[in-house]
Amino acid sequence: MSDLNHNGNLGSSLANFTILEIGNQLGDYAALLLAGLGAEVIKLEPRDGAESRRIGPFATVSNDSEQSIFFWRYNLNKKSVTLDVDHADAQPVLAALAAKADIVLLSGEFETVERRLPLWRKIAEDNPRLIVCTITPFGLDGPYRALKATDLVQMALGGIMAVCGYDPADDGVYDTPPIAPAMWHSYHLGGEYAAIAMMAAINFRELSGEGQFIDVSVHEAVNTCTEVAIPTYVYSGQVVKRQTARHAAPSVTHVRLSQSADGVFMLAGLSPFEREMRALAELADQVGIGHVLGTPEFAQLEKEDRVAAAIYRNDLLEEVVGSRSADEIFKRAQSVGLAWSPIRRPEENLDDPHFAARGSFATINHPELGRDLRYPGTVASDGQSPHFSYTRRAPRLGEHTDEVLLRAGVSDTTLASLRKTNVI
Amino acid sequence: MSNGQAKGGRALEGVTVIDLTWLQVGPQATRLLATFGAQVIRIEWRERKAIDFIRYTPPFAPDHARADGGRSQGVTQGHGTRNNFDRGAYFNNTNPGKYGITLNLNHPKGRDLLRRMVRDANAICENFSPGQMDKWNLGYEELRKINPRIIYMQTTGVGKAGVYKDYVSYGPTAQAFSGLTFLSGLPEPHPPAGWGYSYLDHSPGYFGAILLMAAIRRQRLSGAGCYIDMSQSETGLMLSGTSVIEHQLTGKPTARYGNRMPFRDWSPHGAYRCAGDDNWIALSIQSDEQWRALIEEMSSVEWALDRRFASAAGRKQNEDELDENLTTFTIGRDRYDLMNRLQARGIPAGVVQKAPDRFDLDPQLRARGYYVDLPHSEIGTWPVEGFPAKLSRSPASVGGPTGRAAPKLGEDNDFVYGKLVGLSAAEMASLAEDGVI
């Protein structure tokens, strides 16, 4: 209860919280989010490292457990302890760690998590305030619980792939596959929902003094994110169709990708509001492209042939976008109130003055590289409100083993013996 | 399917949230708070131009659906007349568990009434265009004078602080800006495939729920209020994977990979066409062992025995040819049968499920009670998408404290103004006459 009073940084919401993270890449992001809120996250890794250390890209040597950029990105602020959690001799160590922990996060394939759970049920009996959260591909029960999955397979079964991809060919038949958007998105969704559930459990504990068990299903997390797909089917029986860079919808909507003079794809669309028509006319005037918008002639066309009028507007839009650089069109469009944006590569944001002003990228020192790297991660920070922030690079394997275990009350002699038997 | 009512405790018991949000990104966060027991009061106004666009987003409940007869009561799918703001399917799925009231903030008395409600609330959330609340003199600095404990969350496309603070955007704009749209799709010169749903109308809601719950806990413990400046595009940066870091080390522009896996030596790795109309199966081969199991499933077809495909490196190197060949195997096959056969051999494989597959066929979602039946006061009981985790002591309940799907416009005026705010019937009648509520 008193942690907030002792903590100078009010925005660091989970200061004095300790989380034990055991498992694979299904849990990395959830724990990263809580670490960003100020919790101490202790990652318990097998002696050859967590599986996420084997995911690329790699900074230098491929498959070197200290060089995985994936591991770096998803393990900022955390501490690493090597501990073979499945070894019988690890049990007293886990109990000692759990006695001082608030949350245990178990992630991985169903069989692994299922095998580890009984120990945690027992430990939770002695620690009624403990919150135990599992993240598995399909949840702990149900007929699919033991199915094999990867990020791609989760995006397929969860329904996001079916709504993402390219327009069908002119004959209406899709000649490109559905696309799993970006990468690791099923882990992002599972992680975000796990963090939400854990925050709810933390709040419940403040009211009741009780911990609890949380069972997160990545499959369901992916399922929550298909917008109108389910309601459209459930109510009307219609099935939405995937379309290039726009919402999946029951019918194919008009194309919205256009290219700037410097070849950048722009997300530039028009809503059927008079305000937006006037804005397009103003933008065309600004870049010196002649048009008939706003004339009686165009009003007549709109009355007589709405499709032709729409085509005229879209052609004009394309011509306007194609007349200048993406950056210039972006700023000009915004100045007339059009919500357009270039489709940027992620790295273009590194030098964007807006994100610089907000401090959206955290500068993280990598002593081993002799340099800093900037990571996305600071969200909603004004320093005073709860926010996510990151200050420390991901841990090297076992970097904090001695520090954490000694603090938990494990003796020097026990440490030496555990080391000898390859438990730590 | 469960009835959506929590049986255990509520994590956000006693928390009141004033919900001025609209569209998807704002209501997502408050939906999650209602799911954990907060009393979320959704404020709307009756004028057409003020009504949440999502209320008008098709489809609509079929015309024959009534309060006592929704889909879960046996009513069939069908056509619904457009433009009925109390019958929208998407709105119903986006706003369950909330109370709904009408309040005219363009009226001075309306603003006074809001201030009165803020006095006793824990949090207020809005995603108007930047500056709208200040125009009404209802910004955080004003509201904290009335209630210093208030938590105020403002969600905008790029964030309230920063160079582009006045920029306008929708979720897709923020997504294009953040780099996420670029990341999705087949390698260049294909254009980005981008999104088919708007990530950045969802994720800021998740981040928002996390931060609101952190702020509520802090408020409970210390009484502190705060302002949360939620930027859609900033959360987009969080989802951009390793691209930005890799770029700093290599200097190379970020590339797209379609459905392939550039970060592990896994191949084949993609979506492959099956029998039927636009039917696909996704599979990932993670090891030589799985590759040999796939060959067995393909009855040792000749092309698969090609030595170039025998090692992970060889498969990666010849991935185009591998994919073409594999499609000759999958193309005539039933997608679910193939998924079951591959899974039985330990191969990660899954049907690219469309909405009917997920709603009618998926046995896992059914067993886990993912879809939740909730009553709506005009269109009857319909399934709503649920919360993807089970909590043993304070369960998620998408029906929230109302135990209902979305509110009709102004449905809870009597309850909220009468019971919670404490207005008399005469006061309410007079405010209604003045066009305030």
PDB file of C-alpha atoms in Angstrom, chain A residues 209 220 266 407:
ATOM      1  CA  GLY A 209      -6.444  -8.677  -0.760  1.00  0.00           C
ATOM      2  CA  GLU A 220      -9.240 -15.272 -28.653  1.00  0.00           C
ATOM      3  CA  MET A 266      -0.170   8.060 -49.580  1.00  0.00           C
ATOM      4  CA  ARG A 407      18.248 -10.846  -2.316  1.00  0.00           C
TER       5      ARG A 407
END
